[in-house]
Every structure is written in C-alpha cells, then in structure tokens.
Coordinates of C-alpha atoms in Angstrom, one line a residue:
X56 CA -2.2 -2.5 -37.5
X57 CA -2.0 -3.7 -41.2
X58 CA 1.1 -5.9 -41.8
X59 CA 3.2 -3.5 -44.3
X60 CA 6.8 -4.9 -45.8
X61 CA 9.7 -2.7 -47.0
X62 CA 11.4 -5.5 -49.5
X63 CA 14.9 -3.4 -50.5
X64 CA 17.4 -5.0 -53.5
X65 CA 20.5 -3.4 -53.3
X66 CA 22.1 -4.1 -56.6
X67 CA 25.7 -3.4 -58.3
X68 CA 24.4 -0.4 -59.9
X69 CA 20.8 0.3 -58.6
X70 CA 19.6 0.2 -55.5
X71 CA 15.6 -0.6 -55.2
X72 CA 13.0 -0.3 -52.4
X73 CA 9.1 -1.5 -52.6
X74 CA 7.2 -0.8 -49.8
X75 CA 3.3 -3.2 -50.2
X76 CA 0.4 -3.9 -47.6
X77 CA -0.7 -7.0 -47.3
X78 CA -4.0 -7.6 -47.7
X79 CA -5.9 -9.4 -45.0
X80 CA -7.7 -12.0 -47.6
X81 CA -5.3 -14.4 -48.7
X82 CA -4.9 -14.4 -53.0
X83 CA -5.2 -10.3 -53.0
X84 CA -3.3 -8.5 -54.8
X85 CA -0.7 -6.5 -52.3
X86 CA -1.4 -2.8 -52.3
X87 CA 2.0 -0.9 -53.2
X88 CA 2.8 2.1 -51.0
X89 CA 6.2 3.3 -52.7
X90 CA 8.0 1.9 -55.3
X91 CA 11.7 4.0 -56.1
X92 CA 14.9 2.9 -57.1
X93 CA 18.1 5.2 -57.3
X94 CA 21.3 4.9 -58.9
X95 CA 24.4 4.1 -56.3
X96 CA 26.7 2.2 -58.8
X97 CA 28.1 0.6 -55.8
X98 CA 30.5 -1.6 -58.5
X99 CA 31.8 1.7 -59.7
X100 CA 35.9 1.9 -59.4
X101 CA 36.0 -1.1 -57.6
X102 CA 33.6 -4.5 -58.5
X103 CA 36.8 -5.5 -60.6
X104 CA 39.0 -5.6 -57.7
X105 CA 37.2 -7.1 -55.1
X106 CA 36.1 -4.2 -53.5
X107 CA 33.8 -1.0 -52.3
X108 CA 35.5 2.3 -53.2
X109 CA 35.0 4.7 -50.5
X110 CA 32.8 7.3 -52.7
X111 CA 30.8 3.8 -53.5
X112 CA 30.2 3.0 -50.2
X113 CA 29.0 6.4 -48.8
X114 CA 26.4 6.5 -51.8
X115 CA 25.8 2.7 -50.6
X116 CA 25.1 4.3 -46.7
X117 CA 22.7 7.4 -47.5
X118 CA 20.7 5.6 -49.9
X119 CA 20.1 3.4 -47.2
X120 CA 19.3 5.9 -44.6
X121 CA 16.8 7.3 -47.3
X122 CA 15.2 4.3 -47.4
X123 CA 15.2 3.8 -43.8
X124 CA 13.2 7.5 -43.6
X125 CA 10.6 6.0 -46.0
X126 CA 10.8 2.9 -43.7
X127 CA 9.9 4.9 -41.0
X128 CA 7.4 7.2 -42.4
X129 CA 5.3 4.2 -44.3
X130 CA 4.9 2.4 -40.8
X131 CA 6.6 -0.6 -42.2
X132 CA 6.6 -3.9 -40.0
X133 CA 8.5 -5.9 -41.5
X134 CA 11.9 -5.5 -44.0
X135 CA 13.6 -7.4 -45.9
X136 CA 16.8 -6.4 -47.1
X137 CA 18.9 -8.8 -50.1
X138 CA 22.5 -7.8 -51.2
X139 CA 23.9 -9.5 -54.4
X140 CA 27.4 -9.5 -56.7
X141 CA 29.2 -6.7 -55.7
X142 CA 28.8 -6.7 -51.6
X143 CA 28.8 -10.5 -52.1
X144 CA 32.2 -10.3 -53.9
X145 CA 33.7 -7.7 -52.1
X146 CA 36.6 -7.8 -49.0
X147 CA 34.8 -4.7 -47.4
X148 CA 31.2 -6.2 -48.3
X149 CA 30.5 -7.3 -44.6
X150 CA 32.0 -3.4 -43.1
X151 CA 28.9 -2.7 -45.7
X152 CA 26.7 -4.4 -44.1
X153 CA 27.7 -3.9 -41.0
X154 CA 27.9 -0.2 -41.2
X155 CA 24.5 -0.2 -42.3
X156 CA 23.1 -2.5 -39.4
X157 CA 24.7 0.3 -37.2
X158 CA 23.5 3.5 -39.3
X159 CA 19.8 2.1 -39.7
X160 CA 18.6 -1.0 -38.3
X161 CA 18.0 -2.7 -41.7
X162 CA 19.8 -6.3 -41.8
X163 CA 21.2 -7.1 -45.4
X164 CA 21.1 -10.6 -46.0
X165 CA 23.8 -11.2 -48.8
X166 CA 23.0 -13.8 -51.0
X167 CA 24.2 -16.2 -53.4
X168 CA 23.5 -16.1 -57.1
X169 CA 21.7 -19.6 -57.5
X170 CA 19.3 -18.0 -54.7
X171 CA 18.9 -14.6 -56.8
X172 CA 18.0 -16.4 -59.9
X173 CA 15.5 -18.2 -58.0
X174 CA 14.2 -15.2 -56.6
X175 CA 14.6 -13.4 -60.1
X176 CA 11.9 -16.0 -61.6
X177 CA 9.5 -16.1 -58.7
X178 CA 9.3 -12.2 -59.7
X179 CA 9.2 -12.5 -63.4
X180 CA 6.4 -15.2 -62.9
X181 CA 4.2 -12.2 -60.9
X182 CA 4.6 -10.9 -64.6
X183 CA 4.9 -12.8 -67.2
X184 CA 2.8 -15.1 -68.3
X185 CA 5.2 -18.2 -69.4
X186 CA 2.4 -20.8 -69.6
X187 CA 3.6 -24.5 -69.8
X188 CA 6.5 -23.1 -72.9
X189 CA 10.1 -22.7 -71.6
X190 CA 12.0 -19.5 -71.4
X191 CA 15.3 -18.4 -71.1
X192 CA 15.0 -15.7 -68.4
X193 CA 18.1 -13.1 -68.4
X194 CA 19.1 -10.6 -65.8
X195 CA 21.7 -8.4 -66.3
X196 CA 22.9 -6.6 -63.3
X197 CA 25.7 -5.0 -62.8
X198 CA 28.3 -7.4 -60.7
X199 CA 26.1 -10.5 -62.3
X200 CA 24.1 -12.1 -65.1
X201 CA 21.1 -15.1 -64.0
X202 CA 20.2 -17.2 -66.6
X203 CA 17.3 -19.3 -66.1
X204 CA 15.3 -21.6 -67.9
X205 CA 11.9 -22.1 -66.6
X206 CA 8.4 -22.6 -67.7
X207 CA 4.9 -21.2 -65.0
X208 CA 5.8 -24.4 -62.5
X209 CA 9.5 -25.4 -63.0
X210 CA 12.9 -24.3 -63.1
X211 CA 14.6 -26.7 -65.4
X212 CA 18.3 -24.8 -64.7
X213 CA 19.6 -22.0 -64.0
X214 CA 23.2 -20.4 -63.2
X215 CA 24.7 -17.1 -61.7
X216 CA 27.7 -16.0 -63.7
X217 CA 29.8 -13.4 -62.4
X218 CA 30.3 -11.1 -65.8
X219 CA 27.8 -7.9 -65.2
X220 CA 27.8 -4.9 -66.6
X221 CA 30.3 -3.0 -64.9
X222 CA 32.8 -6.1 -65.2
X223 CA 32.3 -5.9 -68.6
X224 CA 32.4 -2.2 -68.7
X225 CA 35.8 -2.7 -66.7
X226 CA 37.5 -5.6 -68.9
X227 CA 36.3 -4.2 -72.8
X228 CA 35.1 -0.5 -72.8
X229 CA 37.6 1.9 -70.8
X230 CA 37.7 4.4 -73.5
X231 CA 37.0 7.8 -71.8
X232 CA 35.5 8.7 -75.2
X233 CA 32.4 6.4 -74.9
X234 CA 32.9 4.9 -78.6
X235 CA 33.0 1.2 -78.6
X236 CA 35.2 -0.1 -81.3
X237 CA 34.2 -3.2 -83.4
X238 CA 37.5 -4.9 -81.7
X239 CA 36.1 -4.7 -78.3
X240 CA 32.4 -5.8 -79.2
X241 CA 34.3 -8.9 -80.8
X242 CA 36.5 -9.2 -77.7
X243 CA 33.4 -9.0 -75.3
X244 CA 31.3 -11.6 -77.8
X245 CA 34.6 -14.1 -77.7
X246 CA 35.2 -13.7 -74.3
X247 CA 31.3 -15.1 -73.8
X248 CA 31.5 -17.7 -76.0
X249 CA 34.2 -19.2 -73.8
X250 CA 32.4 -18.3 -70.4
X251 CA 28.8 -19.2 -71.3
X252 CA 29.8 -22.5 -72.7
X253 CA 27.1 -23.8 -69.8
X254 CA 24.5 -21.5 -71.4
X255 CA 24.8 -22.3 -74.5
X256 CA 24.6 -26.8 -73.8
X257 CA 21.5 -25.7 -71.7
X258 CA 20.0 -24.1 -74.5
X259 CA 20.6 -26.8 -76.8
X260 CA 19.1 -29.3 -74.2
X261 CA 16.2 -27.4 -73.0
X262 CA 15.6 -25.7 -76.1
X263 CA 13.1 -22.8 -74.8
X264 CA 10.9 -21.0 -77.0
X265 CA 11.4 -17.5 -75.6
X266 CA 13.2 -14.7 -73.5
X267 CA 12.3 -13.0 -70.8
X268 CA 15.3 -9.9 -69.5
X269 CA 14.1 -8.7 -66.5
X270 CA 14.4 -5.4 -65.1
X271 CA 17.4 -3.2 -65.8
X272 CA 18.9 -3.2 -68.7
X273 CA 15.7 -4.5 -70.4
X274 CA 13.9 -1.7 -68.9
X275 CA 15.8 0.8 -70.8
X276 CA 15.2 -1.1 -74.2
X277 CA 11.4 -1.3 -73.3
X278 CA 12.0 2.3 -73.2
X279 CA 14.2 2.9 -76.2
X280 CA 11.3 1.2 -78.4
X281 CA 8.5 4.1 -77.5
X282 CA 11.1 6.5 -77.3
X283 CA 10.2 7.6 -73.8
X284 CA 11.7 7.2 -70.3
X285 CA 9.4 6.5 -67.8
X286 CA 9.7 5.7 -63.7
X287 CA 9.8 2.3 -62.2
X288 CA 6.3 3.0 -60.8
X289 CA 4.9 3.5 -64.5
X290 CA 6.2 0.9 -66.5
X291 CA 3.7 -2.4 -67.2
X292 CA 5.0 -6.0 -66.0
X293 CA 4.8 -7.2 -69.3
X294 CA 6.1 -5.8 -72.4
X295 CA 6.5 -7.1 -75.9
X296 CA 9.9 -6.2 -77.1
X297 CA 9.9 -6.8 -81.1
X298 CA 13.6 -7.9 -82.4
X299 CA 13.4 -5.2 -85.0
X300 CA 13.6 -2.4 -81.9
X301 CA 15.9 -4.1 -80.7
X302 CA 18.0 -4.3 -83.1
X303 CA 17.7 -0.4 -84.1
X304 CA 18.8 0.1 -80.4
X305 CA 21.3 -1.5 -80.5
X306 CA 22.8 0.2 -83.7
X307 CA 22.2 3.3 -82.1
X308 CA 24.0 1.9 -79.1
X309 CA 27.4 0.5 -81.0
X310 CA 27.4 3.8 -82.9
X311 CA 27.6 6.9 -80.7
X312 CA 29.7 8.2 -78.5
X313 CA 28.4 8.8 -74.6
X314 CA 27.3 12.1 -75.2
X315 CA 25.1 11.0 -78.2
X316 CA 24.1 8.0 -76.1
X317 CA 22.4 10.1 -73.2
X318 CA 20.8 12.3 -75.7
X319 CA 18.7 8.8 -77.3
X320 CA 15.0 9.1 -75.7
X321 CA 14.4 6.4 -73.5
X322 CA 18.0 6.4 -72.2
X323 CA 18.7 6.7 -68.3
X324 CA 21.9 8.5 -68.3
X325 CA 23.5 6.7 -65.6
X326 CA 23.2 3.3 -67.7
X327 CA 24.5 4.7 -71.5
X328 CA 27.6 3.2 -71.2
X329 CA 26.9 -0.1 -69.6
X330 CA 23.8 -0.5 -72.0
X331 CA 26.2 -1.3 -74.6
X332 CA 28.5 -3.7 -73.1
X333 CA 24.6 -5.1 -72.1
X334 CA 23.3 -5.2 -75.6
X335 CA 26.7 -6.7 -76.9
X336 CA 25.6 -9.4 -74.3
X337 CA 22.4 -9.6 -75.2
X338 CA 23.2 -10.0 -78.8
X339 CA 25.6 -13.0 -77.9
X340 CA 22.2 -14.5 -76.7
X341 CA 19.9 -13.9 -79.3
X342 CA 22.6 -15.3 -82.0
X343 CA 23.3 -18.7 -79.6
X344 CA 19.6 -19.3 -78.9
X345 CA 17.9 -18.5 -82.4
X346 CA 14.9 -17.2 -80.3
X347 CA 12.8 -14.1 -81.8
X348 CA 10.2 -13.5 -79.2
X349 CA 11.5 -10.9 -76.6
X350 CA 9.3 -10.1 -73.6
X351 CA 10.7 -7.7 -70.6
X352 CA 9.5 -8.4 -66.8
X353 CA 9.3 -5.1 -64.9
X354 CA 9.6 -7.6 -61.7
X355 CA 12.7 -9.1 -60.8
X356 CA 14.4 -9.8 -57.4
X357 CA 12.2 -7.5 -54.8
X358 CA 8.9 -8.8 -56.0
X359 CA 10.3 -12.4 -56.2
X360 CA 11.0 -12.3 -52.0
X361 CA 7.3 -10.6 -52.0
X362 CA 5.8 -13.4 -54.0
X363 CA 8.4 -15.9 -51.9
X364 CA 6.5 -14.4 -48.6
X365 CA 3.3 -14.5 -49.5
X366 CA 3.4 -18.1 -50.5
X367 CA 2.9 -17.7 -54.7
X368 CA 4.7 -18.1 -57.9

C-alpha cells in the first residue's frame, strides 16, 4: 500500500485540502492526488466577537465531511488536519473541533500563529526561490496576518498578528454598499501604523530586499494581473507580480462598488470585499518597506506540514 497524506488547512475564510503520495525514493517529488479548496468564511458574523456563528459552523461541518469523502475515496493513510485564527480565537472553537472529531474522524490540531508562520515559510520555500537575499513573507488570512522575514535557510523573525481580513472587514468597511471611502482606507492605514509598529523596526533592522504574499489574497492579484481566474490546481508556485499591476488593482479595488468589484476578471467573488481591506494592507507594506519586487507563493500552510513531514525546506 503506498503511504498517501490528506494535509487539510482550515482557514478564517477558506478551507483547503491536498491529498499527495509519497514516493518511495526519498528527494521525489510527491505525486498530488487532489488539490481543492472551498469557501466556508467560518469568521463570517462572528471572528470579531470571539465566536462561530451557527450558519458558520455548519458550513465549517460539511465541508469537512466532503473532505472526509475524498479522504475515504483517495485511500488516504495518513491526515493531518491544522486549524488557525478564527477556531483558535473562538469560545465555541473546541465544540468545532470536537464536533468534527465526532462527525468524521479527522483530528484538528489548532495552532498558534508563530507555528503557522513557520509553517507558512516552509511552504513558500517549496516555491520560491529566496536564495541567500531576505524576504519579507506576508500572509493575509482572514482571522490573521504572518509576517516573516526569512532567506532559503533562516528565519530571522517572524510574528502572527491578529488583524485579518474579515477583522478588518469588521472594524473599517461595514457599508452594505461595498464603496470604501477614502476615510476608512486612512482609518485602516492609521490603525496599522500603530499595530505593526513591530513590523515596521523589523524591517528597518533586517532590511529585506523582497516580498513574497502567499496564497489568498495574493492569489487573486496574480489573477487580477492576466485578467483571468484560474483554480488552485492551475496556478504556478511562483509568480512575478510587477508593482505597476498592482497598483492598477488596487485603483480598481478602492474605486467600485461590490457589484463592480465581482465583475473585475480575475476576481473570486467570495473575496471582493475583503480584497480591499487586503490591498489597503498591502499598500501600508509596500509604503513602510520601500520594496518593489513582488513575488506570490501558490504554497502556503498545507504544503509547509507536507514539506515539515517529509523532512525539507
């Protein structure tokens, strides 16, 4: 029987599974059975205060049991199962879990965020090239944003802050319209100066050369820049994101309303509003560090406990 692992990241807003075979020569490349995400928004209603709505956590509960069906019909040995911010943060996280356990089998292991930012650059290392240059790696999930700075070999810091998407969704956009006034962007940009104070020192000590935003949100502005959206199984590891796309995505972003924004190709409806709050973010970044050189990792969290297994990266 080859050894086959189901690796599952349930995130704030996106759940994913990755179902690999090992090979039976050490230094081969996994083969990948099934890679799929879908869209539970589990920090919908709720992430700001402390908790799992109900309709949250049912969408939490059949996703998993979808999974489990893949699970089951892959011949999976082995499955590893990492929960982050908003089951972390949560008062009915551990019913979550729990309920799960109970429901499928699968054990969630709920982690910290110093351990997901490790895990984060183990996977952007599986695809990125960093070389012996330091980079500032961003994540930007829903419940939580890593920042790490890291080169092929080291971590030189790192940090979990606890302002993702949906928080910031929460705290600066609530207009049912979907327009984002200048006032909040400069509310959302003041607000980070004061929280990422630690970012910002690091930066200045470390001073790394480049970024690297892993999955997510820098998924969709891969997207955005070739005007297409494609699946999770199609997009490269590695993609040059020029400043100038960017930036033209991020107009487009500020200046429509949520109708407008679901219409932009490239776009994932689920994530046109928290894409701006995200690209306010990002911005923030970009002005703080002075860096030009944007690359997105397809790989984040999952494929860092695969690399973590198999003894690389």
């Amino acid at each position: 029987m080859h050894r086959r692992l189901a690796l599952i990241d349930m995130g704030t807003n996106t759940f994913h599974l990755l179902i690999v075979e090992l090979p039976e020569q050490r230094h081969t490349e996994p083969l990948v059975l099934l890679r799929t995400k879908v869209g539970v928004r589990l920090g919908q209603g709720g992430i700001s205060k402390g908790e799992i709505t109900p309709e949250a956590f049912g969408r939490a509960l059949h996703t998993m049991e979808a999974f489990q069906e893949e699970i089951e019909l892959h011949q999976v040995t082995d499955v590893r199962a990492t929960a982050t911010s908003a089951v972390r943060v949560a008062c009915n996280g551990a019913e979550l879990v729990q309920t799960i356990f109970e429901h499928t089998g699968i054990r969630v292991e709920v982690i910290p965020g110093e351990r997901e930012a490790e895990l984060i650059t183990k996977g952007v290392r599986q695809a990125v090239p960093l070389g012996n240059e330091r980079n500032l790696i961003v994540d930007i999930g829903g419940g939580s944003v890593e920042f790490i700075i890291a080169d092929e070999v080291t971590i030189f810091w790192k940090q979990s802050f606890e302002i993702g998407a949906q928080r910031l969704l929460d705290k600066f956009f609530p207009d049912a319209s979907g327009v984002m006034p200048a006032t909040a962007v400069a509310a959302e940009q003041a607000h980070l100066s004061v929280v990422l104070a630690p970012l910002v020192a690091a930066i200045q000590e470390y001073q790394p050369v480049g970024i690297v935003g892993a999955s997510g949100s820098f998924d969709s502005l891969a997207d955005m820049q070739i005007g297409q959206l494609r699946n999770e199984a199609d997009l490269p590891p590695c993609t040059e994101l020029a400043m100038s796309s960017f930036q033209e995505s991020y107009r487009q972003l500020l200046s429509g309303n949520h109708e407008q924004r679901k219409a932009i190709p490239g776009i994932l409806p689920m994530r046109a509003d928290m894409l701006v709050v995200a690209s306010v973010l990002f911005d923030f970044v970009l002005g703080v560090s002075g860096i030009t050189r944007i690359r997105t990792s397809a790989f984040a969290l999952k494929e860092g406990l695969l690399a973590e297994m198999m003894n690389i990266g």
